[in-house]
GROMACS .gro file of N, CA and C in nm:
model
  147
    1MET      N    1  -1.826  -0.180  -2.605
    1MET     CA    2  -1.806  -0.051  -2.571
    1MET      C    3  -1.905  -0.035  -2.435
    2VAL      N    4  -2.033  -0.082  -2.438
    2VAL     CA    5  -2.106  -0.063  -2.326
    2VAL      C    6  -2.066  -0.153  -2.212
    3HIS      N    7  -2.030  -0.279  -2.230
    3HIS     CA    8  -1.968  -0.338  -2.126
    3HIS      C    9  -1.845  -0.316  -2.067
    4ARG      N   10  -1.767  -0.246  -2.158
    4ARG     CA   11  -1.649  -0.183  -2.074
    4ARG      C   12  -1.676  -0.077  -1.982
    5GLY      N   13  -1.793   0.001  -2.030
    5GLY     CA   14  -1.812   0.121  -1.931
    5GLY      C   15  -1.884   0.075  -1.802
    6THR      N   16  -1.955  -0.050  -1.804
    6THR     CA   17  -2.031  -0.110  -1.683
    6THR      C   18  -1.905  -0.137  -1.594
    7THR      N   19  -1.800  -0.228  -1.653
    7THR     CA   20  -1.719  -0.271  -1.568
    7THR      C   21  -1.628  -0.161  -1.502
    8ARG      N   22  -1.603  -0.036  -1.579
    8ARG     CA   23  -1.542   0.071  -1.526
    8ARG      C   24  -1.620   0.112  -1.411
    9GLU      N   25  -1.759   0.126  -1.407
    9GLU     CA   26  -1.842   0.175  -1.307
    9GLU      C   27  -1.825   0.072  -1.192
   10SER      N   28  -1.851  -0.063  -1.193
   10SER     CA   29  -1.829  -0.125  -1.100
   10SER      C   30  -1.701  -0.137  -1.022
   11LYS      N   31  -1.600  -0.117  -1.091
   11LYS     CA   32  -1.472  -0.119  -1.018
   11LYS      C   33  -1.454   0.025  -0.943
   12GLN      N   34  -1.516   0.132  -1.006
   12GLN     CA   35  -1.532   0.241  -0.919
   12GLN      C   36  -1.579   0.236  -0.782
   13ILE      N   37  -1.705   0.166  -0.797
   13ILE     CA   38  -1.788   0.135  -0.694
   13ILE      C   39  -1.702   0.056  -0.577
   14ARG      N   40  -1.651  -0.044  -0.640
   14ARG     CA   41  -1.573  -0.140  -0.561
   14ARG      C   42  -1.465  -0.077  -0.465
   15LYS      N   43  -1.375   0.002  -0.559
   15LYS     CA   44  -1.295   0.102  -0.510
   15LYS      C   45  -1.339   0.180  -0.411
   16ALA      N   46  -1.437   0.238  -0.416
   16ALA     CA   47  -1.507   0.351  -0.318
   16ALA      C   48  -1.541   0.258  -0.181
   17GLU      N   49  -1.594   0.139  -0.200
   17GLU     CA   50  -1.620   0.062  -0.091
   17GLU      C   51  -1.496   0.000   0.004
   18ILE      N   52  -1.395  -0.023  -0.078
   18ILE     CA   53  -1.295  -0.096  -0.018
   18ILE      C   54  -1.188   0.002   0.028
   19SER      N   55  -1.182   0.112  -0.058
   19SER     CA   56  -1.038   0.206  -0.029
   19SER      C   57  -1.004   0.241   0.106
   20THR      N   58  -1.136   0.259   0.195
   20THR     CA   59  -1.092   0.328   0.315
   20THR      C   60  -1.003   0.240   0.374
   21PHE      N   61  -1.052   0.089   0.396
   21PHE     CA   62  -0.985   0.008   0.488
   21PHE      C   63  -0.858  -0.043   0.411
   22GLU      N   64  -0.853  -0.066   0.262
   22GLU     CA   65  -0.739  -0.103   0.206
   22GLU      C   66  -0.618  -0.003   0.210
   23GLN      N   67  -0.662   0.123   0.184
   23GLN     CA   68  -0.572   0.231   0.213
   23GLN      C   69  -0.495   0.225   0.353
   24LYS      N   70  -0.580   0.226   0.449
   24LYS     CA   71  -0.524   0.220   0.586
   24LYS      C   72  -0.433   0.096   0.585
   25TRP      N   73  -0.474  -0.019   0.560
   25TRP     CA   74  -0.393  -0.141   0.552
   25TRP      C   75  -0.258  -0.118   0.497
   26ARG      N   76  -0.265  -0.077   0.364
   26ARG     CA   77  -0.154  -0.065   0.283
   26ARG      C   78  -0.064   0.052   0.333
   27ARG      N   79  -0.101   0.132   0.397
   27ARG     CA   80  -0.027   0.240   0.461
   27ARG      C   81   0.053   0.193   0.576
   28HIS      N   82  -0.022   0.114   0.662
   28HIS     CA   83   0.049   0.054   0.783
   28HIS      C   84   0.132  -0.051   0.754
   29LYS      N   85   0.117  -0.117   0.630
   29LYS     CA   86   0.224  -0.211   0.574
   29LYS      C   87   0.332  -0.149   0.527
   30ASN      N   88   0.312  -0.036   0.434
   30ASN     CA   89   0.433   0.045   0.398
   30ASN      C   90   0.513   0.109   0.498
   31LYS      N   91   0.443   0.152   0.613
   31LYS     CA   92   0.515   0.213   0.713
   31LYS      C   93   0.619   0.091   0.772
   32GLN      N   94   0.563  -0.030   0.792
   32GLN     CA   95   0.647  -0.117   0.851
   32GLN      C   96   0.765  -0.150   0.764
   33ARG      N   97   0.750  -0.184   0.637
   33ARG     CA   98   0.854  -0.191   0.525
   33ARG      C   99   0.944  -0.078   0.541
   34ILE      N  100   0.912   0.051   0.541
   34ILE     CA  101   1.015   0.152   0.564
   34ILE      C  102   1.093   0.135   0.697
   35TRP      N  103   1.018   0.095   0.813
   35TRP     CA  104   1.087   0.104   0.943
   35TRP      C  105   1.183  -0.001   0.914
   36LYS      N  106   1.134  -0.120   0.870
   36LYS     CA  107   1.256  -0.227   0.862
   36LYS      C  108   1.356  -0.196   0.782
   37ARG      N  109   1.345  -0.128   0.675
   37ARG     CA  110   1.467  -0.083   0.590
   37ARG      C  111   1.543   0.018   0.673
   38CYS      N  112   1.508   0.107   0.739
   38CYS     CA  113   1.570   0.199   0.833
   38CYS      C  114   1.662   0.143   0.924
   39VAL      N  115   1.571   0.025   0.995
   39VAL     CA  116   1.661  -0.046   1.095
   39VAL      C  117   1.758  -0.115   1.043
   40GLN      N  118   1.746  -0.200   0.927
   40GLN     CA  119   1.851  -0.248   0.855
   40GLN      C  120   1.977  -0.172   0.823
   41LYS      N  121   1.925  -0.049   0.764
   41LYS     CA  122   2.057   0.037   0.722
   41LYS      C  123   2.133   0.076   0.874
   42LEU      N  124   2.054   0.129   0.963
   42LEU     CA  125   2.122   0.164   1.082
   42LEU      C  126   2.204   0.058   1.142
   43ALA      N  127   2.160  -0.057   1.126
   43ALA     CA  128   2.234  -0.182   1.188
   43ALA      C  129   2.365  -0.197   1.103
   44LEU      N  130   2.342  -0.192   0.968
   44LEU     CA  131   2.461  -0.199   0.891
   44LEU      C  132   2.591  -0.086   0.909
   45ALA      N  133   2.514   0.041   0.927
   45ALA     CA  134   2.592   0.147   0.959
   45ALA      C  135   2.675   0.120   1.088
   46THR      N  136   2.600   0.072   1.207
   46THR     CA  137   2.665   0.073   1.322
   46THR      C  138   2.769  -0.048   1.312
   47VAL      N  139   2.752  -0.165   1.224
   47VAL     CA  140   2.838  -0.273   1.233
   47VAL      C  141   2.963  -0.212   1.153
   48GLU      N  142   2.936  -0.139   1.043
   48GLU     CA  143   3.058  -0.087   0.966
   48GLU      C  144   3.140  -0.001   1.052
   49ALA      N  145   3.085   0.087   1.119
   49ALA     CA  146   3.141   0.197   1.188
   49ALA      C  147   3.213   0.127   1.341
   0.00000   0.00000   0.00000
C-alpha cells in the first residue's frame, strides 16, 4: 500500500514537470492531424464534385 502511494506521488510530480511541454507538443500534433484530415476531406469532396 505504501509503495503504491509513493508511485502515485512520483507520477504526479513527473506530470507536473512534463505537462507544460508535453501538452503544447500534443496540442500541436493534434492540430496537424485535424488539419490533414480536413484537407483530405476537402480534396475528396472536390474530386467527387
